[in-house]
Amino acid sequence: MTATAPDPASTTPTAADEDAQLESLGYRPELRRVLGLFDNFSIAFSYLSPMVGVYSLFVLGAGAAGPAYIWLMIPVVLCMLLVALVFGELGSHYPIAGALYQYGKRSVGPAYGWWVGWIYGLALLVTVASVDTGMAGYLAALLNNLFGMKLDATNHSTILVVTVLLIVIQTFVNTVGAKAMSRISRMGVYVETIGTFGVAIALAIAGFHHGLDFLFTTQGAQYPKTNPLGVDFGGSWVAAALVAVLAHSYIFYGFESAGDVAEETKNASRQVPRAMRSSLIYGGIASFVLVAGLLLATPASHKGYSAAVSFTGGIPLILSQLPQWVQDVFLLVVCIAFFSCGTAVQGAGSRLLFSYARDRQLPASGWLRRVSPRFRTPANALLVAGIVPVLFTLLVNVNPAKDVHILWFVFPAGINALTALVSFGVSGIYLSFLLTVIGSMIARARGWQPAGAFRLGRWGWPVSIVAAIYLAAMLLNIVVPTGLGSPRGALFNLDWITLNVVIVLLVIGAIYFFIARPDRRSADRLPVQERIR
């Protein structure tokens, strides 16, 4: 008798039903299905991580556009919610590990899926390095406060040692089971709640220095003489907003990781879309509360405010009005949030590698796709998802003392190579997201009928079109070079660097793709009705 996939929209499937559905999609169940809705939500939320995002990008947003930058969060969250709806429909129909790679492959074809997976996978592994190196400063400050140590968080050796230790621990946690990863992610949800709402409440108790009307002001950020970051927007707040909006755009993704662990989630067709939406919405609320609290707690004087939203002050200066023990508690919370975020991102990246290797898309795929017989996790993929970010971290040592002229562009002095690579972490995410949404539109135009528990119905086209427009516009905003002397070039994309990193990684992918043609190896994993496209 041939097993047939259940209709997840009409009933709650059993484990056998979900295994049968996975087999109908071309795969033998190998991973352990142990995650519930909150586990799936926690992984997605920990990757999104409002605390990590806000603590890393508050100065960029507030310094570029003033307190009014907080309102730019609303359109970003709403537009990304549309993306989450598209992904939710795909994840409900295709509850398979590897998420975006699988969505692209099954919407358009194996070659298209390979490129989506290549871009998204690199972005994930770069993000692991970015998050774990970003924790070094907070961990050093905490250890210095508690134990009187004198760690220098700017020292390259300190960054490397901290990052390697973190990745080793994260790899171990992820290897011993999806449930262990979910426990860390659950802890991340709790500490994120404390670290967002808790910080805002603590600052309110200590006393805000501004009324709510302060959140609608720019504090002269659009003018060069009063911009805290020393950049010139020529008096245009719109120009300032185009830069400041990236402080939000860099935060509100990661929800798609709910789909990466779909094969380990119970009733995935229903729960994955829920986890995507809820992690994004809760992340938006938590981020808004935290940013509002930080802005209202900035010093009342213009000089004090400018210091608080500059790279020399930032959030540590704002929190300095709290008792030292409270600051230490929040430093600990921040460190846990960073660790949880890195763990979730590595977990998502390893599932993509596993899904890639299962379709023989990479060298050594036979070894890479092996699952631990004891823990039923993709142990070898996890090992690679730990080694590659460590190699990326070595780039912190590439830090030119003077400008380096390369062809038509300049690599600026004082910027380490990891910073340049990290810029791909965001541009790669937006590019892979855009390709995935476009892929769903192509499938819909070909007559694809979603059959998962979550369906957009007649809203499918308008939601997809608006989501694609937003992603394309934001991708251009991230990568378009405008000169090192411009605010965009000076603050985040380093003129041509971000775009060139994208091009280089695409060229590397193209060399392998056209030599090895991995897409031809995965067609047999598609059901017959999907191979004819």
Short mmCIF file of C-alpha atoms in Angstrom, two decimals:
data_model
loop_
_atom_site.label_atom_id
_atom_site.label_comp_id
_atom_site.label_asym_id
_atom_site.label_seq_id
_atom_site.Cartn_x
_atom_site.Cartn_y
_atom_site.Cartn_z
CA MET A 1 0.00 0.00 0.00
CA THR A 2 1.31 3.47 -0.89
CA ALA A 3 1.34 6.00 1.93
CA THR A 4 -0.50 9.22 1.14
CA ALA A 5 -0.02 12.58 2.80
CA PRO A 6 -2.83 13.70 5.12
CA ASP A 7 -4.74 16.91 4.69
CA PRO A 8 -3.27 18.94 7.59
CA ALA A 9 -5.98 21.54 7.26
CA SER A 10 -8.69 19.09 8.29
CA THR A 11 -7.17 17.18 11.20
CA THR A 12 -4.31 17.05 13.66
CA PRO A 13 -1.84 14.64 12.09
CA THR A 14 -0.16 11.87 14.04
CA ALA A 15 3.60 11.28 13.90
CA ALA A 16 2.96 8.54 11.34
CA ASP A 17 0.88 10.93 9.25
CA GLU A 18 3.67 13.52 9.25
CA ASP A 19 6.26 10.90 8.38
CA ALA A 20 4.06 9.82 5.50
CA GLN A 21 3.75 13.42 4.33
CA LEU A 22 7.54 13.82 4.43
CA GLU A 23 7.97 10.61 2.43
CA SER A 24 5.44 11.89 -0.12
CA LEU A 25 7.74 14.89 -0.54
CA GLY A 26 10.69 12.61 -1.26
CA TYR A 27 12.47 12.12 2.09
CA ARG A 28 12.83 9.40 4.68
CA PRO A 29 12.20 10.69 8.24
CA GLU A 30 15.56 10.84 10.06
CA LEU A 31 15.33 13.70 12.56
CA ARG A 32 13.49 13.42 15.87
CA ARG A 33 10.14 15.22 15.92
CA VAL A 34 10.12 16.65 19.45
CA LEU A 35 9.35 20.36 19.14
CA GLY A 36 6.03 21.92 20.03
CA LEU A 37 4.65 25.33 19.07
CA PHE A 38 6.45 27.23 21.83
CA ASP A 39 9.72 25.47 21.03
CA ASN A 40 9.38 26.40 17.37
CA PHE A 41 8.42 29.96 18.27
CA SER A 42 11.36 30.22 20.69
CA ILE A 43 13.89 29.23 18.03
CA ALA A 44 12.49 31.78 15.58
CA PHE A 45 12.27 34.49 18.23
CA SER A 46 15.78 33.84 19.53
CA TYR A 47 17.17 34.20 16.03
CA LEU A 48 15.22 37.44 15.52
CA SER A 49 16.40 38.57 18.99
CA PRO A 50 15.19 42.13 19.67
CA MET A 51 17.85 42.62 22.33
CA VAL A 52 20.74 41.64 20.10
CA GLY A 53 19.39 43.83 17.32
CA VAL A 54 18.57 46.88 19.39
CA TYR A 55 21.74 46.74 21.46
CA SER A 56 23.76 46.49 18.24
CA LEU A 57 21.89 49.07 16.15
CA PHE A 58 20.34 51.64 18.49
CA VAL A 59 23.07 54.18 17.82
CA LEU A 60 22.75 53.80 14.04
CA GLY A 61 19.02 54.50 14.17
CA ALA A 62 18.85 57.23 16.80
CA GLY A 63 22.11 58.84 15.71
CA ALA A 64 21.09 58.98 12.07
CA ALA A 65 17.49 60.19 12.38
CA GLY A 66 16.84 61.13 16.00
CA PRO A 67 14.12 59.78 18.30
CA ALA A 68 11.57 59.76 15.48
CA TYR A 69 13.40 56.79 14.00
CA ILE A 70 11.34 54.59 16.31
CA TRP A 71 8.29 55.05 14.07
CA LEU A 72 10.13 53.58 11.09
CA MET A 73 9.86 50.27 12.92
CA ILE A 74 6.14 50.00 12.18
CA PRO A 75 6.30 49.80 8.35
CA VAL A 76 9.30 47.45 8.56
CA VAL A 77 7.46 45.02 10.86
CA LEU A 78 4.26 45.21 8.81
CA CYS A 79 6.09 44.56 5.54
CA MET A 80 8.08 41.69 7.02
CA LEU A 81 4.80 40.29 8.34
CA LEU A 82 3.68 40.03 4.72
CA VAL A 83 6.89 38.12 3.97
CA ALA A 84 6.17 35.87 6.96
CA LEU A 85 2.70 35.17 5.55
CA VAL A 86 4.21 34.07 2.22
CA PHE A 87 6.79 31.92 4.00
CA GLY A 88 4.10 30.53 6.27
CA GLU A 89 2.07 29.33 3.32
CA LEU A 90 5.17 27.73 1.77
CA GLY A 91 6.25 26.21 5.10
CA SER A 92 2.79 24.81 5.67
CA HIS A 93 2.75 23.16 2.24
CA TYR A 94 6.41 22.04 2.42
CA PRO A 95 7.27 21.30 6.08
CA ILE A 96 10.83 20.26 5.23
CA ALA A 97 14.20 21.05 6.84
CA GLY A 98 16.08 23.60 4.80
CA ALA A 99 13.09 25.95 4.46
CA LEU A 100 14.04 28.61 1.87
CA TYR A 101 16.15 26.20 -0.19
CA GLN A 102 13.26 23.74 -0.36
CA TYR A 103 10.71 26.47 -1.06
CA GLY A 104 12.76 27.76 -3.99
CA LYS A 105 13.45 24.27 -5.36
CA ARG A 106 9.82 23.20 -5.27
CA SER A 107 8.38 26.55 -6.42
CA VAL A 108 10.60 27.05 -9.47
CA GLY A 109 13.10 24.21 -9.83
CA PRO A 110 16.31 22.62 -8.48
CA ALA A 111 18.67 25.26 -9.97
CA TYR A 112 16.64 28.13 -8.54
CA GLY A 113 16.48 26.43 -5.14
CA TRP A 114 20.24 25.86 -5.15
CA TRP A 115 20.91 29.58 -5.54
CA VAL A 116 18.43 30.50 -2.83
CA GLY A 117 20.09 27.98 -0.51
CA TRP A 118 23.63 29.15 -1.38
CA ILE A 119 22.85 32.78 -0.60
CA TYR A 120 20.76 32.04 2.50
CA GLY A 121 23.21 29.47 3.86
CA LEU A 122 26.20 31.80 3.62
CA ALA A 123 24.17 34.56 5.26
CA LEU A 124 23.33 32.25 8.18
CA LEU A 125 26.94 31.19 8.76
CA VAL A 126 28.14 34.79 8.55
CA THR A 127 25.44 35.74 11.06
CA VAL A 128 26.73 33.15 13.56
CA ALA A 129 30.16 34.81 13.44
CA SER A 130 28.59 38.26 13.66
CA VAL A 131 26.43 37.46 16.69
CA ASP A 132 29.11 35.62 18.64
CA THR A 133 31.79 38.25 18.04
CA GLY A 134 29.22 40.89 19.01
CA MET A 135 28.84 39.27 22.42
CA ALA A 136 32.56 39.75 23.23
CA GLY A 137 32.16 43.35 24.37
CA TYR A 138 29.25 42.65 26.71
CA LEU A 139 30.86 39.53 28.15
CA ALA A 140 34.14 41.36 28.74
CA ALA A 141 32.32 44.20 30.51
CA LEU A 142 30.42 41.73 32.70
CA LEU A 143 33.54 39.78 33.69
CA ASN A 144 35.45 42.98 34.33
CA ASN A 145 32.68 44.26 36.63
CA LEU A 146 32.17 41.01 38.53
CA PHE A 147 35.72 39.73 38.86
CA GLY A 148 37.89 42.79 38.40
CA MET A 149 39.33 41.42 35.18
CA LYS A 150 40.83 43.71 32.56
CA LEU A 151 39.65 42.15 29.34
CA ASP A 152 39.89 44.34 26.26
CA ALA A 153 36.87 43.60 24.07
CA THR A 154 38.52 45.35 21.12
CA ASN A 155 41.52 43.02 21.21
CA HIS A 156 41.43 40.59 18.30
CA SER A 157 42.69 37.69 20.39
CA THR A 158 39.95 38.28 22.97
CA ILE A 159 37.29 38.35 20.27
CA LEU A 160 38.63 35.14 18.70
CA VAL A 161 38.86 33.23 22.01
CA VAL A 162 35.37 34.30 23.12
CA THR A 163 33.87 33.45 19.73
CA VAL A 164 35.51 30.03 19.51
CA LEU A 165 34.36 29.10 23.02
CA LEU A 166 30.83 30.21 22.24
CA ILE A 167 30.68 28.26 19.00
CA VAL A 168 32.06 25.11 20.65
CA ILE A 169 29.36 25.29 23.35
CA GLN A 170 26.63 26.09 20.83
CA THR A 171 27.69 23.20 18.60
CA PHE A 172 27.58 20.81 21.56
CA VAL A 173 24.11 22.04 22.64
CA ASN A 174 22.74 21.74 19.11
CA THR A 175 24.28 18.29 18.62
CA VAL A 176 22.71 16.69 21.70
CA GLY A 177 19.24 17.28 20.35
CA ALA A 178 16.68 19.73 18.98
CA LYS A 179 15.11 19.73 22.43
CA ALA A 180 18.35 21.06 23.95
CA MET A 181 18.41 23.81 21.33
CA SER A 182 14.80 24.64 22.12
CA ARG A 183 15.55 24.84 25.87
CA ILE A 184 18.28 27.39 25.18
CA SER A 185 15.88 29.24 22.89
CA ARG A 186 13.16 29.16 25.55
CA MET A 187 15.62 30.71 27.97
CA GLY A 188 16.32 33.27 25.27
CA VAL A 189 12.63 34.20 25.14
CA TYR A 190 12.52 34.69 28.91
CA VAL A 191 15.68 36.79 29.09
CA GLU A 192 14.64 38.79 26.01
CA THR A 193 11.40 39.62 27.79
CA ILE A 194 13.33 40.71 30.88
CA GLY A 195 15.90 42.55 28.82
CA THR A 196 13.38 44.51 26.75
CA PHE A 197 10.38 45.19 28.99
CA GLY A 198 12.58 44.97 32.10
CA VAL A 199 15.07 47.58 30.90
CA ALA A 200 12.26 49.94 29.92
CA ILE A 201 10.59 49.52 33.31
CA ALA A 202 13.87 49.98 35.21
CA LEU A 203 14.66 53.15 33.29
CA ALA A 204 11.13 54.43 33.91
CA ILE A 205 11.55 53.82 37.65
CA ALA A 206 14.89 55.63 37.60
CA GLY A 207 13.09 58.47 35.82
CA PHE A 208 12.62 59.31 32.18
CA HIS A 209 14.07 62.67 31.10
CA HIS A 210 11.57 63.31 28.32
CA GLY A 211 7.86 63.16 27.64
CA LEU A 212 6.28 61.05 24.90
CA ASP A 213 6.37 64.02 22.51
CA PHE A 214 10.16 63.59 22.43
CA LEU A 215 9.66 60.46 20.32
CA PHE A 216 8.30 62.62 17.48
CA THR A 217 11.35 64.89 17.30
CA THR A 218 14.51 64.60 15.21
CA GLN A 219 16.82 66.62 17.48
CA GLY A 220 18.41 68.11 14.39
CA ALA A 221 19.77 64.79 13.13
CA GLN A 222 19.23 65.83 9.52
CA TYR A 223 21.68 68.73 9.85
CA PRO A 224 25.47 68.20 9.86
CA LYS A 225 26.11 70.56 12.79
CA THR A 226 23.71 68.72 15.09
CA ASN A 227 24.00 65.14 13.86
CA PRO A 228 25.52 63.04 16.71
CA LEU A 229 27.34 60.77 14.25
CA GLY A 230 28.90 63.63 12.32
CA VAL A 231 27.25 62.80 8.99
CA ASP A 232 25.57 65.18 6.57
CA PHE A 233 22.04 64.54 5.30
CA GLY A 234 21.76 68.03 3.79
CA GLY A 235 18.82 68.99 5.97
CA SER A 236 16.62 66.13 4.67
CA TRP A 237 15.08 63.88 7.30
CA VAL A 238 13.89 61.57 4.53
CA ALA A 239 17.52 60.94 3.60
CA ALA A 240 18.28 60.34 7.27
CA ALA A 241 15.33 57.97 7.55
CA LEU A 242 16.58 55.85 4.63
CA VAL A 243 19.68 55.13 6.68
CA ALA A 244 17.99 54.89 10.08
CA VAL A 245 15.38 52.41 8.81
CA LEU A 246 18.18 49.88 8.44
CA ALA A 247 18.49 49.79 12.22
CA HIS A 248 15.09 48.08 12.10
CA SER A 249 15.54 46.19 8.84
CA TYR A 250 18.62 44.48 10.29
CA ILE A 251 16.50 43.10 13.16
CA PHE A 252 13.24 41.78 11.81
CA TYR A 253 14.14 38.53 10.17
CA GLY A 254 14.98 35.13 11.60
CA PHE A 255 11.33 34.12 11.87
CA GLU A 256 11.92 31.88 8.84
CA SER A 257 14.09 29.58 11.01
CA ALA A 258 10.83 28.09 12.28
CA GLY A 259 10.68 26.40 8.89
CA ASP A 260 14.28 25.17 9.07
CA VAL A 261 13.36 22.87 11.96
CA ALA A 262 10.00 21.81 10.47
CA GLU A 263 10.96 18.13 10.36
CA GLU A 264 11.55 18.25 14.12
CA THR A 265 8.28 20.07 14.87
CA LYS A 266 5.02 18.34 15.71
CA ASN A 267 2.10 19.30 13.47
CA ALA A 268 4.56 21.44 11.50
CA SER A 269 2.10 22.37 8.76
CA ARG A 270 0.04 24.28 11.30
CA GLN A 271 2.63 25.33 13.89
CA VAL A 272 5.42 26.64 11.64
CA PRO A 273 3.31 29.47 10.14
CA ARG A 274 2.05 30.38 13.63
CA ALA A 275 5.58 30.50 15.00
CA MET A 276 6.74 32.72 12.12
CA ARG A 277 3.97 35.26 12.66
CA SER A 278 4.02 35.29 16.44
CA SER A 279 7.81 35.59 16.73
CA LEU A 280 7.78 38.60 14.42
CA ILE A 281 4.85 40.32 16.13
CA TYR A 282 6.19 39.74 19.65
CA GLY A 283 9.64 40.80 18.50
CA GLY A 284 8.20 44.02 17.13
CA ILE A 285 6.36 44.83 20.36
CA ALA A 286 9.40 44.06 22.52
CA SER A 287 11.71 46.10 20.30
CA PHE A 288 9.37 49.09 20.29
CA VAL A 289 9.11 49.10 24.08
CA LEU A 290 12.89 48.80 24.51
CA VAL A 291 13.74 51.53 21.99
CA ALA A 292 11.11 53.86 23.47
CA GLY A 293 12.47 53.29 26.97
CA LEU A 294 16.05 53.97 25.89
CA LEU A 295 15.11 57.14 24.01
CA LEU A 296 13.03 58.56 26.86
CA ALA A 297 15.91 57.85 29.27
CA THR A 298 18.52 59.76 27.26
CA PRO A 299 19.90 62.81 29.11
CA ALA A 300 17.83 65.98 28.90
CA SER A 301 20.64 68.24 27.71
CA HIS A 302 21.47 68.30 24.03
CA LYS A 303 25.10 67.50 24.82
CA GLY A 304 24.10 64.54 26.98
CA TYR A 305 21.62 63.30 24.39
CA SER A 306 24.21 63.53 21.60
CA ALA A 307 26.66 61.50 23.68
CA ALA A 308 24.00 58.86 24.39
CA VAL A 309 23.23 58.29 20.71
CA SER A 310 26.85 58.33 19.52
CA PHE A 311 29.29 55.45 19.15
CA THR A 312 31.29 56.68 22.15
CA GLY A 313 28.26 56.50 24.46
CA GLY A 314 25.36 54.42 23.31
CA ILE A 315 23.25 52.15 25.48
CA PRO A 316 25.92 51.68 28.21
CA LEU A 317 25.80 55.44 28.85
CA ILE A 318 22.00 55.39 29.10
CA LEU A 319 22.04 52.43 31.50
CA SER A 320 24.75 54.05 33.65
CA GLN A 321 22.03 55.92 35.56
CA LEU A 322 20.92 52.58 37.01
CA PRO A 323 22.58 51.01 40.11
CA GLN A 324 25.67 48.97 39.21
CA TRP A 325 24.12 45.65 40.23
CA VAL A 326 21.16 46.33 37.94
CA GLN A 327 23.56 47.09 35.08
CA ASP A 328 25.35 43.80 35.74
CA VAL A 329 22.07 41.88 35.70
CA PHE A 330 21.18 43.40 32.35
CA LEU A 331 24.68 42.68 31.03
CA LEU A 332 24.14 39.03 31.95
CA VAL A 333 20.75 39.09 30.25
CA VAL A 334 22.31 40.56 27.10
CA CYS A 335 25.01 37.86 27.06
CA ILE A 336 22.40 35.11 27.37
CA ALA A 337 20.38 36.71 24.56
CA PHE A 338 23.44 36.77 22.29
CA PHE A 339 24.24 33.15 23.12
CA SER A 340 20.66 32.04 22.50
CA CYS A 341 20.57 33.94 19.21
CA GLY A 342 23.83 32.38 18.00
CA THR A 343 22.60 28.91 19.00
CA ALA A 344 19.35 29.34 17.06
CA VAL A 345 21.10 30.69 13.94
CA GLN A 346 23.63 27.86 13.96
CA GLY A 347 20.81 25.36 14.38
CA ALA A 348 19.00 26.82 11.37
CA GLY A 349 22.19 26.85 9.31
CA SER A 350 22.95 23.23 10.09
CA ARG A 351 19.47 22.14 8.97
CA LEU A 352 19.98 23.94 5.70
CA LEU A 353 23.35 22.20 5.23
CA PHE A 354 21.70 18.87 6.06
CA SER A 355 18.89 19.51 3.57
CA TYR A 356 21.42 20.55 0.93
CA ALA A 357 23.57 17.45 1.54
CA ARG A 358 20.55 15.15 1.51
CA ASP A 359 19.99 16.33 -2.07
CA ARG A 360 23.72 15.89 -2.85
CA GLN A 361 24.18 19.61 -3.43
CA LEU A 362 27.61 19.97 -1.79
CA PRO A 363 31.00 18.23 -1.83
CA ALA A 364 31.18 15.41 0.72
CA SER A 365 27.38 15.34 0.88
CA GLY A 366 27.38 11.70 2.01
CA TRP A 367 29.34 12.62 5.13
CA LEU A 368 27.59 15.94 5.65
CA ARG A 369 24.10 14.45 5.65
CA ARG A 370 24.78 11.87 8.36
CA VAL A 371 22.49 11.99 11.37
CA SER A 372 23.65 11.11 14.88
CA PRO A 373 22.10 7.71 15.68
CA ARG A 374 21.91 8.65 19.36
CA PHE A 375 20.59 12.21 19.19
CA ARG A 376 19.06 12.15 15.70
CA THR A 377 20.55 15.53 14.86
CA PRO A 378 22.61 16.45 11.77
CA ALA A 379 25.86 16.23 13.74
CA ASN A 380 28.29 16.58 10.83
CA ALA A 381 26.39 19.53 9.39
CA LEU A 382 26.52 21.12 12.84
CA LEU A 383 30.28 20.60 12.95
CA VAL A 384 30.66 22.45 9.65
CA ALA A 385 28.24 25.13 10.86
CA GLY A 386 30.69 25.66 13.72
CA ILE A 387 33.97 25.52 11.81
CA VAL A 388 32.99 27.94 9.03
CA PRO A 389 31.97 30.79 11.41
CA VAL A 390 35.26 30.30 13.28
CA LEU A 391 37.12 30.73 9.98
CA PHE A 392 35.09 33.86 9.30
CA THR A 393 36.04 35.17 12.73
CA LEU A 394 39.73 35.02 11.80
CA LEU A 395 39.00 37.95 9.50
CA VAL A 396 38.99 40.29 12.52
CA ASN A 397 42.78 40.15 12.22
CA VAL A 398 42.63 41.67 8.73
CA ASN A 399 42.48 45.32 9.72
CA PRO A 400 44.36 47.70 7.39
CA ALA A 401 46.04 50.71 8.98
CA LYS A 402 45.48 52.83 5.89
CA ASP A 403 43.03 52.92 3.01
CA VAL A 404 43.49 50.09 0.53
CA HIS A 405 42.70 50.95 -3.09
CA ILE A 406 41.27 47.97 -5.01
CA LEU A 407 40.38 48.60 -8.65
CA TRP A 408 37.69 51.31 -8.55
CA PHE A 409 36.85 51.20 -4.83
CA VAL A 410 38.52 51.74 -1.48
CA PHE A 411 38.64 49.45 1.54
CA PRO A 412 38.77 52.00 4.38
CA ALA A 413 41.39 52.00 7.11
CA GLY A 414 40.37 50.73 10.55
CA ILE A 415 37.66 48.41 9.23
CA ASN A 416 38.34 44.73 9.76
CA ALA A 417 37.46 42.28 7.03
CA LEU A 418 34.86 40.51 9.19
CA THR A 419 32.85 43.74 9.35
CA ALA A 420 32.83 43.82 5.55
CA LEU A 421 31.72 40.19 5.40
CA VAL A 422 29.05 40.70 8.03
CA SER A 423 27.41 43.21 5.72
CA PHE A 424 26.55 40.21 3.56
CA GLY A 425 24.69 38.69 6.49
CA VAL A 426 21.87 41.19 5.93
CA SER A 427 22.08 41.73 2.16
CA GLY A 428 22.18 37.94 1.67
CA ILE A 429 19.11 37.49 3.83
CA TYR A 430 17.14 40.08 1.88
CA LEU A 431 18.26 38.68 -1.47
CA SER A 432 17.31 35.11 -0.52
CA PHE A 433 13.99 36.33 0.91
CA LEU A 434 13.24 38.22 -2.31
CA LEU A 435 14.06 35.19 -4.46
CA THR A 436 11.83 33.01 -2.29
CA VAL A 437 8.86 35.36 -2.57
CA ILE A 438 9.38 35.68 -6.33
CA GLY A 439 9.58 31.88 -6.51
CA SER A 440 6.21 31.56 -4.78
CA MET A 441 4.73 34.01 -7.30
CA ILE A 442 6.12 31.98 -10.20
CA ALA A 443 4.62 28.81 -8.72
CA ARG A 444 1.28 30.55 -8.22
CA ALA A 445 1.31 31.76 -11.83
CA ARG A 446 1.94 28.17 -12.94
CA GLY A 447 -1.14 27.03 -11.08
CA TRP A 448 0.27 25.97 -7.71
CA GLN A 449 -2.49 25.37 -5.18
CA PRO A 450 -1.30 25.53 -1.56
CA ALA A 451 -2.53 22.53 0.41
CA GLY A 452 -1.11 23.14 3.87
CA ALA A 453 -2.97 24.08 7.03
CA PHE A 454 -2.23 27.77 6.40
CA ARG A 455 -3.28 29.32 3.09
CA LEU A 456 -3.49 32.91 1.90
CA GLY A 457 -6.30 32.20 -0.55
CA ARG A 458 -7.30 35.24 -2.61
CA TRP A 459 -4.81 37.35 -0.66
CA GLY A 460 -1.89 35.37 -2.05
CA TRP A 461 -1.12 37.67 -4.97
CA PRO A 462 -1.44 41.08 -3.26
CA VAL A 463 0.50 39.93 -0.19
CA SER A 464 3.28 38.47 -2.34
CA ILE A 465 3.54 41.54 -4.59
CA VAL A 466 3.82 44.02 -1.72
CA ALA A 467 6.29 41.75 0.10
CA ALA A 468 8.47 41.53 -3.03
CA ILE A 469 8.41 45.30 -3.56
CA TYR A 470 9.48 45.90 0.03
CA LEU A 471 12.30 43.36 -0.10
CA ALA A 472 13.61 44.72 -3.40
CA ALA A 473 13.51 48.31 -2.16
CA MET A 474 15.28 47.46 1.09
CA LEU A 475 17.90 45.35 -0.67
CA LEU A 476 18.73 48.32 -2.91
CA ASN A 477 18.83 50.59 0.13
CA ILE A 478 21.37 48.25 1.72
CA VAL A 479 23.73 47.63 -1.19
CA VAL A 480 23.67 50.74 -3.40
CA PRO A 481 27.09 52.45 -3.15
CA THR A 482 27.03 56.21 -2.52
CA GLY A 483 30.64 57.02 -1.62
CA LEU A 484 32.58 56.70 1.63
CA GLY A 485 31.85 60.34 2.39
CA SER A 486 28.08 59.78 2.32
CA PRO A 487 26.17 58.76 5.48
CA ARG A 488 25.32 55.37 3.97
CA GLY A 489 28.89 54.67 2.93
CA ALA A 490 30.32 55.91 6.21
CA LEU A 491 27.90 54.19 8.57
CA PHE A 492 27.17 50.75 7.21
CA ASN A 493 27.71 49.62 3.62
CA LEU A 494 31.22 51.10 3.17
CA ASP A 495 30.43 52.37 -0.33
CA TRP A 496 31.14 49.49 -2.75
CA ILE A 497 32.21 46.94 -0.13
CA THR A 498 28.81 45.40 0.65
CA LEU A 499 27.81 45.09 -3.00
CA ASN A 500 31.22 43.68 -3.96
CA VAL A 501 31.08 41.07 -1.18
CA VAL A 502 27.71 39.95 -2.57
CA ILE A 503 29.14 39.75 -6.08
CA VAL A 504 32.25 37.81 -4.97
CA LEU A 505 30.21 35.22 -3.08
CA LEU A 506 27.84 34.86 -6.05
CA VAL A 507 30.81 34.35 -8.38
CA ILE A 508 32.24 31.66 -6.08
CA GLY A 509 28.84 29.97 -6.08
CA ALA A 510 28.61 30.25 -9.86
CA ILE A 511 32.00 28.58 -10.35
CA TYR A 512 30.94 25.58 -8.28
CA PHE A 513 27.43 25.51 -9.71
CA PHE A 514 28.45 25.42 -13.37
CA ILE A 515 31.28 22.95 -12.80
CA ALA A 516 29.42 20.51 -10.55
CA ARG A 517 25.79 21.17 -11.65
CA PRO A 518 24.41 20.06 -8.27
CA ASP A 519 20.86 20.91 -9.37
CA ARG A 520 20.85 17.83 -11.60
CA ARG A 521 21.31 15.60 -8.57
CA SER A 522 18.21 16.74 -6.72
CA ALA A 523 15.53 16.33 -9.38
CA ASP A 524 14.92 12.74 -8.27
CA ARG A 525 13.97 14.09 -4.83
CA LEU A 526 10.98 15.86 -6.34
CA PRO A 527 7.61 14.16 -6.69
CA VAL A 528 6.73 13.43 -10.31
CA GLN A 529 4.19 16.26 -10.49
CA GLU A 530 6.90 18.75 -9.49
CA ARG A 531 9.56 17.46 -11.90
CA ILE A 532 7.65 18.45 -15.01
CA ARG A 533 7.96 22.19 -14.37
#
